[in-house]
Structure formats: C-alpha cells, structure tokens
C-alpha cells in the first residue's frame, strides 16, 4: 500500500521504482537508431534500412512513425518502409525522420557494368606474390576507382590470395574468381617451377645431363654453333617414356614421367668437322594435362 505524503500527494518516483507502473516509462524520443547498409553499394538490389526511434536508455519506442526521403532521386530511391535501392552511380543522401527527430545517412552508389580482370596468368614458384589488377568498370567502361574488387582462389593450395596480390604455392592450375554481385569474372592461373635455367656450352661430342623427379616437364633449348655451320644438339631421355629428338638448333618439348628420369642434351660428334655450340636450356615443371 502506498502511503500518502503531506497534502495528499503520492511519492511518484518511489512508486514507479517499486511498482514499475506503465505510466512511468520513458516515452520521450531521444535518437533514431540505424542498422544501415554498407556505405558503398555495388548493385541494384533492395536493401532494408532497419531504423527505429529510441529513448535515452536505448529502448525502442513502439508506435512511432518514421518517414524516409532520398536525394538525388536518379541515384537513390527509398520506399515508405525504408527499403533502399541504387538506381545509378553517384553519391546520395537518405534522411530518416520521426518523433521530432531526423538523421541523415550518406551513401555511395557504385554500380559496375563489368569487372576487368587480367588474362590467363602463368606464375613461377618461388617468385613471390604478384599484384592482380582487378577493376570495376561502370557505364561506358569508366573505372570506378573507389570500388575494391574482392576475389578468391579456387584452390589456395595452388594459388593463395594475399590482399590484392596472388602467391604461387605449388605447381598446378587454379582460377581466380572476382565477384561484385551479380557480376562475376574469372582468370585462369597456371603455376610452374623452373627446375633448370642456365647457359649451355657443349664441345663437339660432349653432353650435359639433368636428373628429374617424377612430373611433367616443358623443355626449351636454343643453341648456335661457334662457326657459321648448321649444327645443333640432340635430346634423349633415360627412365622416361618420351621420344628422343634428333640434332637441331632449337627444341621445344614436353615430357611426363612417373619415375625419376634423366634428360641428356648432346652435341653429336662430327670428327674433324664438329664445332662447339652455345646457348641456353630451360626445364620447367608444369601441371599435367
């Protein structure tokens, strides 16, 4: 029972604390709370604004009506229930009003028409990360410079994504997939390992051998004779089921071996006529077919 005070008045603050009377609740609007979408919007999908009016305690006040407006109308539209939709690229503002309060929210509508990705990439194991230039383009191919294009690797064990760079991890193939919903762009990546890359000098009748572990190898050889004669080198394999190649100045071949193998490059002997040859040899471990 609440005891009256002098002159018949009731201690209302005390009564509210004791009885939590509904009439004592704080119903004065103090702020408009927004669970807003990202500051930068990159598609034309509708996005809910999620706004509410709260009292000083952060409690949502029921029964309050909110209204919305957006400018410029050619860039951003907002429905009566607070659903936003970008119509084009530009900077826009949405104003939320209610309970004698208002709140302004700045938004960036950035609507891409395509994603510009590099063509197929060939990365070399051990060379470190490589910057990937992925760009969002708007109408007319105009770059949207402030729009970051996220991308992922189909196989991080082959190619890893590190921020805006890609890192070769192991020999193989993967794809990089960039997405600005609903636009998707893909770049294919091949990772190789340079096993041999050196100058080659072979006297008449001499040879140079290279031991290789199981795998698929791409071999390129380019030599010239020390004199103006048509003389080259021959290629042979030991342990690998790959055909030998006769003497010529250039070779470009691929060999797959399931077991350790030896590649031999020979300057065939030409008694009394042979001369040394010089050039280069490159052996790359590449993804299998």
Coordinates of C-alpha atoms in Angstrom, one line a residue:
X1 CA 0.0 0.0 0.0
X2 CA 1.3 3.5 -0.9
X3 CA 1.2 5.9 1.9
X4 CA 0.2 9.4 1.1
X5 CA 2.6 12.3 1.8
X6 CA 1.6 15.6 3.1
X7 CA -1.2 17.5 1.3
X8 CA -2.4 14.1 -0.1
X9 CA 0.4 13.8 -2.7
X10 CA 2.0 10.5 -3.6
X11 CA 5.8 10.0 -4.0
X12 CA 5.6 9.2 -7.7
X13 CA 9.3 8.4 -8.3
X14 CA 9.3 6.0 -5.4
X15 CA 6.1 4.4 -6.5
X16 CA 7.4 4.0 -10.1
X17 CA 10.5 2.3 -8.8
X18 CA 8.5 -0.1 -6.6
X19 CA 5.6 -0.9 -8.8
X20 CA 7.1 -0.3 -12.3
X21 CA 3.9 1.4 -13.4
X22 CA 3.4 1.6 -17.2
X23 CA 2.7 5.3 -17.0
X24 CA 6.2 5.9 -15.6
X25 CA 8.1 4.6 -18.7
X26 CA 10.4 6.9 -20.6
X27 CA 8.5 7.6 -23.9
X28 CA 10.4 10.6 -25.0
X29 CA 12.2 10.1 -28.3
X30 CA 15.9 10.7 -27.9
X31 CA 17.5 9.3 -31.1
X32 CA 17.0 7.5 -34.3
X33 CA 18.9 4.2 -34.4
X34 CA 20.0 2.9 -37.8
X35 CA 21.3 -0.6 -38.7
X36 CA 22.4 0.8 -42.1
X37 CA 23.7 -1.0 -45.2
X38 CA 27.3 -0.6 -46.2
X39 CA 28.4 3.0 -47.1
X40 CA 29.2 1.7 -50.6
X41 CA 26.5 -0.2 -52.5
X42 CA 27.6 -2.0 -55.7
X43 CA 24.3 -3.5 -57.0
X44 CA 20.7 -2.5 -57.7
X45 CA 19.2 -4.9 -55.1
X46 CA 16.8 -3.6 -52.5
X47 CA 18.4 -3.2 -49.0
X48 CA 16.5 -2.7 -45.8
X49 CA 17.5 0.3 -43.7
X50 CA 16.3 -1.0 -40.3
X51 CA 15.6 2.2 -38.4
X52 CA 13.9 2.7 -35.1
X53 CA 13.2 5.5 -32.6
X54 CA 14.7 5.0 -29.1
X55 CA 14.6 6.8 -25.8
X56 CA 17.6 8.0 -23.8
X57 CA 18.1 4.5 -22.4
X58 CA 18.4 2.9 -25.9
X59 CA 14.9 1.3 -25.6
X60 CA 12.9 1.1 -28.8
X61 CA 9.7 3.1 -28.6
X62 CA 6.7 1.4 -30.2
X63 CA 4.0 3.3 -32.0
X64 CA 6.4 5.8 -33.6
X65 CA 6.2 6.6 -37.3
X66 CA 9.2 7.0 -39.5
X67 CA 9.4 8.7 -42.9
X68 CA 12.2 8.5 -45.4
X69 CA 13.5 10.6 -48.3
X70 CA 16.4 10.2 -50.7
X71 CA 18.4 12.6 -52.9
X72 CA 19.2 12.7 -55.8
X73 CA 16.3 10.6 -57.0
X74 CA 18.1 9.5 -60.1
X75 CA 20.8 7.8 -57.9
X76 CA 18.9 6.5 -54.9
X77 CA 15.3 5.7 -54.2
X78 CA 13.7 4.8 -50.8
X79 CA 10.3 3.2 -50.1
X80 CA 7.9 4.1 -47.4
X81 CA 9.1 1.2 -45.3
X82 CA 12.8 2.2 -45.5
X83 CA 13.9 -0.1 -48.3
X84 CA 16.8 1.4 -50.3
X85 CA 17.8 0.8 -54.0
X86 CA 20.5 2.4 -56.0
X87 CA 19.5 3.4 -59.5
X88 CA 22.9 4.5 -60.8
X89 CA 26.4 5.5 -59.8
X90 CA 26.8 8.6 -57.6
X91 CA 26.8 10.0 -54.1
X92 CA 23.4 10.1 -52.3
X93 CA 21.8 11.0 -49.1
X94 CA 18.8 9.4 -47.2
X95 CA 17.0 11.3 -44.4
X96 CA 15.1 9.4 -41.7
X97 CA 12.6 11.4 -39.7
X98 CA 10.2 10.7 -36.8
X99 CA 9.4 11.7 -33.2
X100 CA 10.5 15.2 -33.9
X101 CA 14.0 13.9 -34.8
X102 CA 15.9 13.4 -38.0
X103 CA 19.0 11.6 -39.1
X104 CA 21.0 11.8 -42.3
X105 CA 22.9 9.0 -43.9
X106 CA 25.4 9.4 -46.7
X107 CA 25.7 6.6 -49.2
X108 CA 27.8 5.8 -52.3
X109 CA 26.1 4.0 -55.1
X110 CA 28.7 2.4 -57.3
X111 CA 27.0 0.3 -60.0
X112 CA 29.5 -1.7 -62.1
X113 CA 28.7 -2.9 -65.6
X114 CA 31.7 -5.3 -65.7
X115 CA 34.8 -6.5 -63.9
X116 CA 38.1 -6.1 -65.8
X117 CA 40.4 -9.0 -64.9
X118 CA 43.8 -9.9 -66.4
X119 CA 44.0 -12.7 -68.9
X120 CA 45.4 -16.1 -68.1
X121 CA 48.4 -15.9 -65.7
X122 CA 51.5 -18.0 -65.5
X123 CA 53.2 -17.7 -62.1
X124 CA 56.6 -19.1 -61.2
X125 CA 57.0 -20.9 -57.9
X126 CA 59.4 -19.1 -55.6
X127 CA 59.0 -15.7 -57.3
X128 CA 56.7 -14.3 -54.5
X129 CA 53.3 -12.6 -54.7
X130 CA 52.1 -10.8 -57.8
X131 CA 49.8 -7.8 -57.8
X132 CA 46.5 -8.6 -59.5
X133 CA 44.8 -5.6 -61.3
X134 CA 41.1 -6.3 -61.0
X135 CA 38.9 -3.2 -61.7
X136 CA 35.3 -2.4 -61.5
X137 CA 34.0 -0.5 -64.6
X138 CA 30.8 1.5 -64.8
X139 CA 28.8 2.6 -67.7
X140 CA 30.9 3.3 -70.8
X141 CA 33.8 1.5 -69.3
X142 CA 34.6 4.2 -66.8
X143 CA 36.7 2.9 -63.9
X144 CA 35.0 3.0 -60.5
X145 CA 38.3 3.9 -58.7
X146 CA 36.9 3.7 -55.2
X147 CA 35.4 0.2 -55.6
X148 CA 37.5 -2.7 -54.3
X149 CA 37.0 -5.9 -56.3
X150 CA 37.2 -8.9 -54.0
X151 CA 38.4 -12.2 -55.4
X152 CA 39.1 -15.7 -54.2
X153 CA 41.2 -18.7 -55.3
X154 CA 39.5 -22.0 -56.4
X155 CA 42.5 -23.8 -54.8
X156 CA 44.5 -21.9 -52.2
X157 CA 47.0 -24.9 -52.1
X158 CA 48.0 -23.9 -55.6
X159 CA 47.4 -20.1 -55.6
X160 CA 46.8 -18.1 -52.5
X161 CA 45.2 -14.7 -52.3
X162 CA 47.0 -12.1 -50.1
X163 CA 45.1 -8.9 -50.2
X164 CA 45.4 -7.5 -53.7
X165 CA 48.1 -10.0 -54.6
X166 CA 48.3 -13.6 -55.5
X167 CA 51.0 -16.0 -54.4
X168 CA 52.1 -19.2 -56.2
X169 CA 52.1 -22.1 -53.7
X170 CA 52.5 -25.3 -55.7
X171 CA 52.7 -26.5 -59.3
X172 CA 49.2 -26.8 -60.7
X173 CA 46.2 -24.9 -62.1
X174 CA 43.5 -22.8 -60.3
X175 CA 41.1 -20.0 -61.1
X176 CA 40.7 -16.6 -59.5
X177 CA 37.1 -15.6 -59.2
X178 CA 36.1 -11.9 -58.7
X179 CA 32.5 -11.1 -57.7
X180 CA 30.5 -7.9 -57.5
X181 CA 27.1 -9.5 -57.3
X182 CA 25.6 -10.2 -59.8
X183 CA 28.8 -9.7 -62.0
X184 CA 31.5 -12.5 -62.0
X185 CA 34.8 -12.5 -63.7
X186 CA 37.4 -15.4 -63.8
X187 CA 41.1 -15.6 -64.5
X188 CA 42.8 -18.9 -65.0
X189 CA 46.2 -19.4 -63.4
X190 CA 49.0 -21.9 -64.0
X191 CA 51.8 -22.3 -61.6
X192 CA 55.1 -23.7 -62.8
X193 CA 58.5 -24.4 -61.2
X194 CA 61.7 -23.5 -63.1
X195 CA 64.0 -26.5 -62.4
X196 CA 66.8 -25.6 -64.8
X197 CA 67.6 -22.2 -66.4
X198 CA 71.2 -21.9 -67.5
X199 CA 73.7 -21.2 -70.2
X200 CA 74.7 -24.2 -72.2
X201 CA 78.1 -24.7 -73.9
X202 CA 78.9 -28.1 -75.4
X203 CA 82.1 -29.0 -77.2
X204 CA 81.9 -31.4 -80.2
X205 CA 80.8 -34.8 -78.9
X206 CA 80.1 -33.7 -75.4
X207 CA 76.8 -33.9 -73.4
X208 CA 75.0 -32.4 -70.4
X209 CA 72.6 -34.4 -68.3
X210 CA 69.9 -33.3 -65.9
X211 CA 68.2 -35.5 -63.3
X212 CA 64.5 -35.0 -62.8
X213 CA 62.0 -36.2 -60.3
X214 CA 58.5 -37.6 -61.4
X215 CA 56.4 -35.0 -63.0
X216 CA 55.6 -33.2 -66.2
X217 CA 58.3 -31.0 -67.8
X218 CA 58.5 -28.4 -70.5
X219 CA 61.9 -28.2 -72.1
X220 CA 63.2 -25.4 -74.3
X221 CA 66.7 -25.4 -75.9
X222 CA 68.2 -22.8 -78.2
X223 CA 71.8 -23.1 -79.4
X224 CA 74.2 -21.7 -82.1
X225 CA 77.4 -23.2 -83.5
X226 CA 80.6 -21.2 -82.8
X227 CA 81.1 -21.1 -86.6
X228 CA 78.7 -20.4 -89.4
X229 CA 77.7 -24.1 -89.8
X230 CA 74.3 -25.7 -89.2
X231 CA 75.0 -27.6 -86.1
X232 CA 72.7 -28.2 -83.0
X233 CA 72.1 -30.6 -80.2
X234 CA 70.2 -33.8 -79.8
X235 CA 67.9 -34.7 -76.9
X236 CA 67.4 -38.1 -75.2
X237 CA 65.7 -39.5 -72.1
X238 CA 66.5 -42.2 -69.7
X239 CA 63.8 -43.6 -67.5
X240 CA 61.0 -41.5 -69.1
X241 CA 58.8 -42.8 -71.9
X242 CA 59.5 -39.8 -74.1
X243 CA 60.9 -39.9 -77.6
X244 CA 64.4 -38.7 -78.4
X245 CA 64.9 -35.8 -80.7
X246 CA 67.4 -35.5 -83.5
X247 CA 70.0 -32.8 -83.7
X248 CA 68.6 -29.3 -84.3
X249 CA 69.3 -25.7 -83.1
X250 CA 66.0 -25.4 -81.1
X251 CA 63.9 -27.8 -79.2
X252 CA 60.5 -27.2 -77.5
X253 CA 59.0 -30.3 -76.0
X254 CA 57.0 -31.7 -73.1
X255 CA 57.7 -34.9 -71.3
X256 CA 55.8 -36.7 -68.5
X257 CA 57.5 -39.2 -66.3
X258 CA 56.1 -41.4 -63.5
X259 CA 59.6 -42.3 -62.2
X260 CA 62.9 -40.4 -61.8
X261 CA 64.4 -39.7 -65.2
X262 CA 67.4 -38.2 -66.8
X263 CA 67.4 -35.6 -69.7
X264 CA 70.5 -35.6 -71.8
X265 CA 71.5 -32.9 -74.3
X266 CA 74.3 -33.9 -76.7
X267 CA 76.4 -32.1 -79.3
X268 CA 76.8 -35.1 -81.7
X269 CA 80.4 -35.8 -82.6
X270 CA 81.4 -34.8 -86.2
X271 CA 85.1 -35.9 -86.4
X272 CA 87.1 -33.2 -87.9
X273 CA 84.0 -31.1 -88.7
X274 CA 82.3 -30.6 -85.4
X275 CA 82.4 -27.3 -83.5
X276 CA 81.2 -26.2 -80.0
X277 CA 77.7 -24.9 -79.6
X278 CA 76.5 -22.3 -77.1
X279 CA 73.0 -21.3 -76.0
X280 CA 70.6 -21.9 -73.2
X281 CA 68.4 -24.7 -71.7
X282 CA 65.3 -24.2 -69.6
X283 CA 63.4 -27.0 -67.9
X284 CA 60.1 -26.2 -66.2
X285 CA 58.0 -28.4 -64.1
X286 CA 54.4 -27.8 -65.3
X287 CA 50.9 -29.0 -64.4
X288 CA 50.0 -32.3 -66.1
X289 CA 47.3 -32.5 -68.7

